[in-house]
Amino acid sequence: MHYAGDSIIELHVNGESKSVAVKPSHTLLDVLRKQLSLTGAKPGCANGDCGACTVLIDAMPVKSCLMLAVEAIGRQITTVEGLKDAPIQDAFIRNWGFQCGYCTSGFLMVCHALAMHHPNAEQSVIEEWLQSNLCRCTGYAEIKDAIQSILSGNLHRHRQRGAFF
Amino acid sequence: MIPFDFAYYRPETVDEAWGCYFNLVSANKKPLYYAGGTEIISMARVNSSVFDAVIDLKGIPACHQLTLQDGAFIIGSGQTLTRIAEFGAYPLLSQTVKRIADHTIQGQITIGGNLAGTVKYREAALPLMISNCRVKIMTRDGLLEMPFLQIFDGRLRLKEGEFLVSLTIDENDLQLPYNHVKKTKMAKIDYPLITLAAMKKGPEIKAAMTGYGDKPLLLPADMLNNDSLPPAERITNMIKLLRDDCKSDLSGSKEYKEFVLQGILEQLFKNFAEGS
């Protein structure tokens, strides 16, 4: 496989196939925001530190500022727009899991993946996953409350609703 | 956004990758081997690294192995830290890679990238330095296998166009008693002030550390295991011997690192004496 200059590639985003014109130097974050108008993934540090740009690739969180769009060919990409009323979104509202909201979509994606992979996660696992993202409003306690509130109850219903691509 | 254009290649065999590299070189292009991409993208974004092409090694099956086979644990260079940690065959390596960067990034960083990158700490090397580990390298003569420490002296000594294909660790070393300590300046997720990995094989302790100087270091085995001296004296002697290797940096002064190392080694001797 070889890409140079502008190429049309197919990306599978939120359950749909999308054709986009990209250069190999385009990060996945750039393509999601500028070409697909999926602005839920936020540009923050652009250096892999803050996690505001986190999306799911094959159900695992990835910082989209550190992935080339061409690397995502053939992978299942889920952005915050693809969550569609996932339990974690409601849990963030109920637990006041956001303040300014800039980091929220990144935290939602990490928490959503955590709930899928570790529905009975221990404290140490929750902390390990959440440490990948920064909230400059420092609302960490509420975010942790939100993820804990969905770990034991809603996962099965969530899966049935098909909100996870 | 990366401020320059480059080409992207995804070969499917080591020979194809090798050919691709030298085809680009002969066309006066500057290629880079690429795996997780975290360091390359970060550096490209600020023009610290400029290149004409990346050759993504993740599509090569030989770089993607992760298996226990024929008495050894085989890890392809393109395996991510997350998958290595979750596979769990070598607990000391699992624990070490789980403290590199953060959980999300561990799903992107590959072991080859950690060893071959420009960030000096190369924490994933520590368990490999103290175990019976061999590497497979793609060279102009094809695949060559050699002891890890023959090619790694703090960084991988690869020639132009060569790349790491896989690592093989003797299964006898996988489940030995071990200690892993990572001290950072402040936050849990940070580059190390000192990271130390140690294992006990029979009566012999082996240890390697990074953060102390400019590159990962092996602790002198003769001093570490000199039973004619009490641990406190062995520690003093090792710190004296390593004085020239110890470097001050943003994480801590030379004097502070020596102080921290003393504490780490005291605890290490205590833990191994207690059988943990």
CSV table of N, CA and C in Angstrom, one decimal, chain B residues 28-116:
chain,number,residue,atom,x,y,z
B,28,ASN,N,17.1,9.9,-3.7
B,28,ASN,CA,17.5,11.1,-2.9
B,28,ASN,C,16.4,11.5,-2.0
B,29,LYS,N,15.6,10.6,-1.5
B,29,LYS,CA,14.6,10.9,-0.5
B,29,LYS,C,15.0,10.4,0.8
B,30,LYS,N,14.5,11.1,1.9
B,30,LYS,CA,14.8,10.7,3.2
B,30,LYS,C,13.6,9.9,3.8
B,31,PRO,N,13.7,8.6,3.9
B,31,PRO,CA,12.6,7.8,4.5
B,31,PRO,C,12.8,7.5,6.0
B,32,LEU,N,11.8,7.3,6.7
B,32,LEU,CA,11.8,6.9,8.1
B,32,LEU,C,11.0,5.6,8.3
B,33,TYR,N,11.5,4.7,9.1
B,33,TYR,CA,10.6,3.6,9.5
B,33,TYR,C,9.6,4.1,10.5
B,34,TYR,N,8.4,3.6,10.4
B,34,TYR,CA,7.3,4.1,11.2
B,34,TYR,C,6.6,2.9,11.9
B,35,ALA,N,6.2,3.1,13.1
B,35,ALA,CA,5.4,2.1,13.7
B,35,ALA,C,4.2,2.7,14.4
B,36,GLY,N,4.4,3.0,15.7
B,36,GLY,CA,3.3,3.7,16.4
B,36,GLY,C,3.0,5.1,15.9
B,37,GLY,N,4.1,5.8,15.6
B,37,GLY,CA,4.1,7.1,15.0
B,37,GLY,C,4.0,8.2,16.0
B,38,THR,N,3.9,7.9,17.3
B,38,THR,CA,3.7,9.0,18.3
B,38,THR,C,4.8,10.0,18.3
B,39,GLU,N,6.0,9.5,18.3
B,39,GLU,CA,7.2,10.4,18.3
B,39,GLU,C,7.4,11.1,17.0
B,40,ILE,N,7.2,10.4,15.9
B,40,ILE,CA,7.5,10.9,14.6
B,40,ILE,C,6.5,12.1,14.3
B,41,ILE,N,5.2,11.8,14.6
B,41,ILE,CA,4.2,12.9,14.4
B,41,ILE,C,4.4,14.1,15.3
B,42,SER,N,4.8,13.8,16.6
B,42,SER,CA,5.0,15.0,17.5
B,42,SER,C,6.2,15.8,17.0
B,43,MET,N,7.2,15.1,16.5
B,43,MET,CA,8.4,15.9,16.1
B,43,MET,C,8.2,16.6,14.7
B,44,ALA,N,7.4,15.9,13.9
B,44,ALA,CA,7.2,16.5,12.5
B,44,ALA,C,6.3,17.7,12.7
B,45,ARG,N,5.4,17.7,13.6
B,45,ARG,CA,4.5,18.8,13.8
B,45,ARG,C,5.3,20.1,14.0
B,46,VAL,N,6.4,20.0,14.7
B,46,VAL,CA,7.1,21.2,15.1
B,46,VAL,C,8.4,21.3,14.2
B,47,ASN,N,8.5,20.5,13.1
B,47,ASN,CA,9.6,20.6,12.2
B,47,ASN,C,10.9,20.1,12.9
B,48,SER,N,10.8,19.3,14.0
B,48,SER,CA,12.1,18.8,14.6
B,48,SER,C,12.5,17.6,13.8
B,49,SER,N,11.6,17.0,13.0
B,49,SER,CA,12.0,15.9,12.2
B,49,SER,C,11.3,16.1,10.8
B,50,VAL,N,12.1,16.2,9.8
B,50,VAL,CA,11.6,16.4,8.4
B,50,VAL,C,12.0,15.2,7.5
B,51,PHE,N,11.1,14.7,6.8
B,51,PHE,CA,11.4,13.5,6.0
B,51,PHE,C,10.5,13.5,4.7
B,52,ASP,N,10.8,12.6,3.8
B,52,ASP,CA,10.1,12.5,2.6
B,52,ASP,C,9.1,11.4,2.6
B,53,ALA,N,9.3,10.4,3.4
B,53,ALA,CA,8.4,9.2,3.4
B,53,ALA,C,8.5,8.5,4.7
B,54,VAL,N,7.4,7.9,5.1
B,54,VAL,CA,7.4,6.9,6.2
B,54,VAL,C,7.1,5.5,5.7
B,55,ILE,N,7.8,4.6,6.2
B,55,ILE,CA,7.5,3.2,5.9
B,55,ILE,C,7.0,2.5,7.1
B,56,ASP,N,5.7,2.2,7.1
B,56,ASP,CA,4.9,1.7,8.2
B,56,ASP,C,5.2,0.2,8.3
B,57,LEU,N,5.8,-0.2,9.4
B,57,LEU,CA,6.2,-1.6,9.6
B,57,LEU,C,5.0,-2.5,10.2
B,58,LYS,N,3.9,-1.8,10.5
B,58,LYS,CA,2.9,-2.5,11.3
B,58,LYS,C,2.2,-3.6,10.4
B,59,GLY,N,2.3,-3.5,9.1
B,59,GLY,CA,1.6,-4.5,8.3
B,59,GLY,C,2.5,-5.8,8.0
B,60,ILE,N,3.7,-5.8,8.6
B,60,ILE,CA,4.5,-7.0,8.4
B,60,ILE,C,4.3,-8.0,9.5
B,61,PRO,N,3.9,-9.2,9.1
B,61,PRO,CA,3.5,-10.2,10.1
B,61,PRO,C,4.7,-10.5,11.0
B,62,ALA,N,5.9,-10.5,10.5
B,62,ALA,CA,7.1,-10.8,11.4
B,62,ALA,C,7.3,-9.8,12.5
B,63,CYS,N,6.8,-8.6,12.2
B,63,CYS,CA,6.9,-7.5,13.2
B,63,CYS,C,5.7,-7.5,14.1
B,64,HIS,N,4.8,-8.4,13.9
B,64,HIS,CA,3.5,-8.4,14.6
B,64,HIS,C,3.3,-9.6,15.5
B,65,GLN,N,4.4,-10.4,15.7
B,65,GLN,CA,4.3,-11.6,16.5
B,65,GLN,C,4.1,-11.3,18.0
B,66,LEU,N,3.4,-12.1,18.7
B,66,LEU,CA,3.3,-12.0,20.1
B,66,LEU,C,2.9,-13.4,20.6
B,67,THR,N,3.9,-14.2,20.9
B,67,THR,CA,3.6,-15.6,21.2
B,67,THR,C,4.6,-16.2,22.1
B,68,LEU,N,4.2,-17.3,22.8
B,68,LEU,CA,5.1,-18.1,23.5
B,68,LEU,C,5.3,-19.4,22.7
B,69,GLN,N,6.5,-19.6,22.3
B,69,GLN,CA,6.8,-20.6,21.3
B,69,GLN,C,8.2,-21.2,21.5
B,70,ASP,N,8.3,-22.5,21.5
B,70,ASP,CA,9.6,-23.2,21.5
B,70,ASP,C,10.5,-22.6,22.7
B,71,GLY,N,9.9,-22.5,23.8
B,71,GLY,CA,10.7,-22.1,25.0
B,71,GLY,C,11.0,-20.7,25.1
B,72,ALA,N,10.3,-19.8,24.3
B,72,ALA,CA,10.7,-18.4,24.3
B,72,ALA,C,9.4,-17.6,24.1
B,73,PHE,N,9.5,-16.3,24.6
B,73,PHE,CA,8.5,-15.3,24.4
B,73,PHE,C,8.9,-14.4,23.2
B,74,ILE,N,8.2,-14.5,22.1
B,74,ILE,CA,8.6,-13.7,20.9
B,74,ILE,C,7.7,-12.5,20.8
B,75,ILE,N,8.3,-11.3,20.6
B,75,ILE,CA,7.5,-10.1,20.5
B,75,ILE,C,8.0,-9.4,19.2
B,76,GLY,N,7.0,-9.1,18.3
B,76,GLY,CA,7.4,-8.4,17.1
B,76,GLY,C,7.6,-6.9,17.5
B,77,SER,N,8.4,-6.3,16.7
B,77,SER,CA,8.8,-4.9,17.1
B,77,SER,C,7.6,-3.9,16.9
B,78,GLY,N,6.6,-4.3,16.2
B,78,GLY,CA,5.4,-3.5,15.9
B,78,GLY,C,4.3,-3.7,16.9
B,79,GLN,N,4.6,-4.5,17.9
B,79,GLN,CA,3.5,-4.8,19.0
B,79,GLN,C,3.4,-3.6,19.9
B,80,THR,N,2.2,-3.3,20.3
B,80,THR,CA,2.0,-2.1,21.1
B,80,THR,C,2.3,-2.5,22.6
B,81,LEU,N,2.6,-1.5,23.4
B,81,LEU,CA,2.8,-1.7,24.8
B,81,LEU,C,1.6,-2.3,25.5
B,82,THR,N,0.4,-1.8,25.1
B,82,THR,CA,-0.8,-2.4,25.7
B,82,THR,C,-0.9,-3.9,25.5
B,83,ARG,N,-0.7,-4.3,24.2
B,83,ARG,CA,-0.8,-5.7,23.9
B,83,ARG,C,0.2,-6.6,24.7
B,84,ILE,N,1.4,-6.0,24.7
B,84,ILE,CA,2.5,-6.8,25.5
B,84,ILE,C,2.1,-6.9,26.9
B,85,ALA,N,1.6,-5.8,27.5
B,85,ALA,CA,1.3,-5.8,28.9
B,85,ALA,C,0.1,-6.8,29.2
B,86,GLU,N,-0.9,-6.7,28.3
B,86,GLU,CA,-2.1,-7.6,28.5
B,86,GLU,C,-1.7,-9.0,28.2
B,87,PHE,N,-0.8,-9.3,27.3
B,87,PHE,CA,-0.4,-10.7,27.1
B,87,PHE,C,0.2,-11.3,28.4
B,88,GLY,N,1.0,-10.5,29.1
B,88,GLY,CA,1.4,-10.9,30.4
B,88,GLY,C,2.4,-12.0,30.6
B,89,ALA,N,3.0,-12.4,29.5
B,89,ALA,CA,4.0,-13.5,29.6
B,89,ALA,C,5.2,-13.2,30.4
B,90,TYR,N,5.6,-11.9,30.4
B,90,TYR,CA,6.8,-11.5,31.1
B,90,TYR,C,6.4,-10.4,32.1
B,91,PRO,N,6.0,-10.7,33.3
B,91,PRO,CA,5.4,-9.7,34.2
B,91,PRO,C,6.3,-8.4,34.4
B,92,LEU,N,7.6,-8.6,34.5
B,92,LEU,CA,8.5,-7.5,34.7
B,92,LEU,C,8.4,-6.5,33.5
B,93,LEU,N,8.3,-7.1,32.3
B,93,LEU,CA,8.2,-6.2,31.1
B,93,LEU,C,6.8,-5.6,31.1
B,94,SER,N,5.8,-6.4,31.4
B,94,SER,CA,4.4,-5.8,31.5
B,94,SER,C,4.3,-4.6,32.4
B,95,GLN,N,4.9,-4.8,33.6
B,95,GLN,CA,4.9,-3.7,34.6
B,95,GLN,C,5.7,-2.5,34.1
B,96,THR,N,6.8,-2.7,33.4
B,96,THR,CA,7.6,-1.6,32.9
B,96,THR,C,6.9,-0.9,31.8
B,97,VAL,N,6.3,-1.5,30.9
B,97,VAL,CA,5.7,-0.8,29.8
B,97,VAL,C,4.4,-0.1,30.2
B,98,LYS,N,3.8,-0.6,31.3
B,98,LYS,CA,2.5,0.0,31.7
B,98,LYS,C,2.8,1.4,32.4
B,99,ARG,N,4.1,1.7,32.6
B,99,ARG,CA,4.4,3.0,33.2
B,99,ARG,C,5.1,3.9,32.2
B,100,ILE,N,5.0,3.5,30.9
B,100,ILE,CA,5.5,4.4,29.9
B,100,ILE,C,4.3,5.2,29.3
B,101,ALA,N,4.5,6.5,29.3
B,101,ALA,CA,3.4,7.5,28.9
B,101,ALA,C,2.1,7.2,29.6
B,102,ASP,N,1.0,7.3,28.9
B,102,ASP,CA,-0.3,7.0,29.6
B,102,ASP,C,-1.0,5.8,28.9
B,103,HIS,N,-2.1,5.4,29.5
B,103,HIS,CA,-2.8,4.2,29.0
B,103,HIS,C,-3.2,4.3,27.6
B,104,THR,N,-3.8,5.4,27.2
B,104,THR,CA,-4.2,5.5,25.8
B,104,THR,C,-3.0,5.5,24.8
B,105,ILE,N,-2.0,6.2,25.1
B,105,ILE,CA,-0.8,6.2,24.3
B,105,ILE,C,-0.1,4.9,24.2
B,106,GLN,N,-0.2,4.1,25.3
B,106,GLN,CA,0.4,2.8,25.3
B,106,GLN,C,-0.2,1.9,24.2
B,107,GLY,N,-1.4,2.2,23.8
B,107,GLY,CA,-2.1,1.5,22.7
B,107,GLY,C,-1.5,1.8,21.4
B,108,GLN,N,-0.7,2.9,21.3
B,108,GLN,CA,-0.1,3.3,20.0
B,108,GLN,C,1.4,3.0,20.0
B,109,ILE,N,2.1,3.3,21.1
B,109,ILE,CA,3.5,3.1,21.2
B,109,ILE,C,3.9,1.7,21.0
B,110,THR,N,4.8,1.4,20.1
B,110,THR,CA,5.3,0.0,19.9
B,110,THR,C,6.6,-0.2,20.7
B,111,ILE,N,6.9,-1.4,20.9
B,111,ILE,CA,8.1,-1.7,21.7
B,111,ILE,C,9.3,-1.3,20.8
B,112,GLY,N,9.2,-1.5,19.5
B,112,GLY,CA,10.3,-1.1,18.6
B,112,GLY,C,10.5,0.4,18.6
B,113,GLY,N,9.4,1.1,18.6
B,113,GLY,CA,9.5,2.5,18.7
B,113,GLY,C,10.1,3.0,20.0
B,114,ASN,N,9.8,2.4,21.1
B,114,ASN,CA,10.3,2.8,22.4
B,114,ASN,C,11.9,2.6,22.4
B,115,LEU,N,12.3,1.5,21.8
B,115,LEU,CA,13.7,1.1,21.8
B,115,LEU,C,14.5,2.0,20.8
B,116,ALA,N,13.9,2.3,19.6
B,116,ALA,CA,14.6,2.9,18.5
B,116,ALA,C,14.4,4.4,18.5
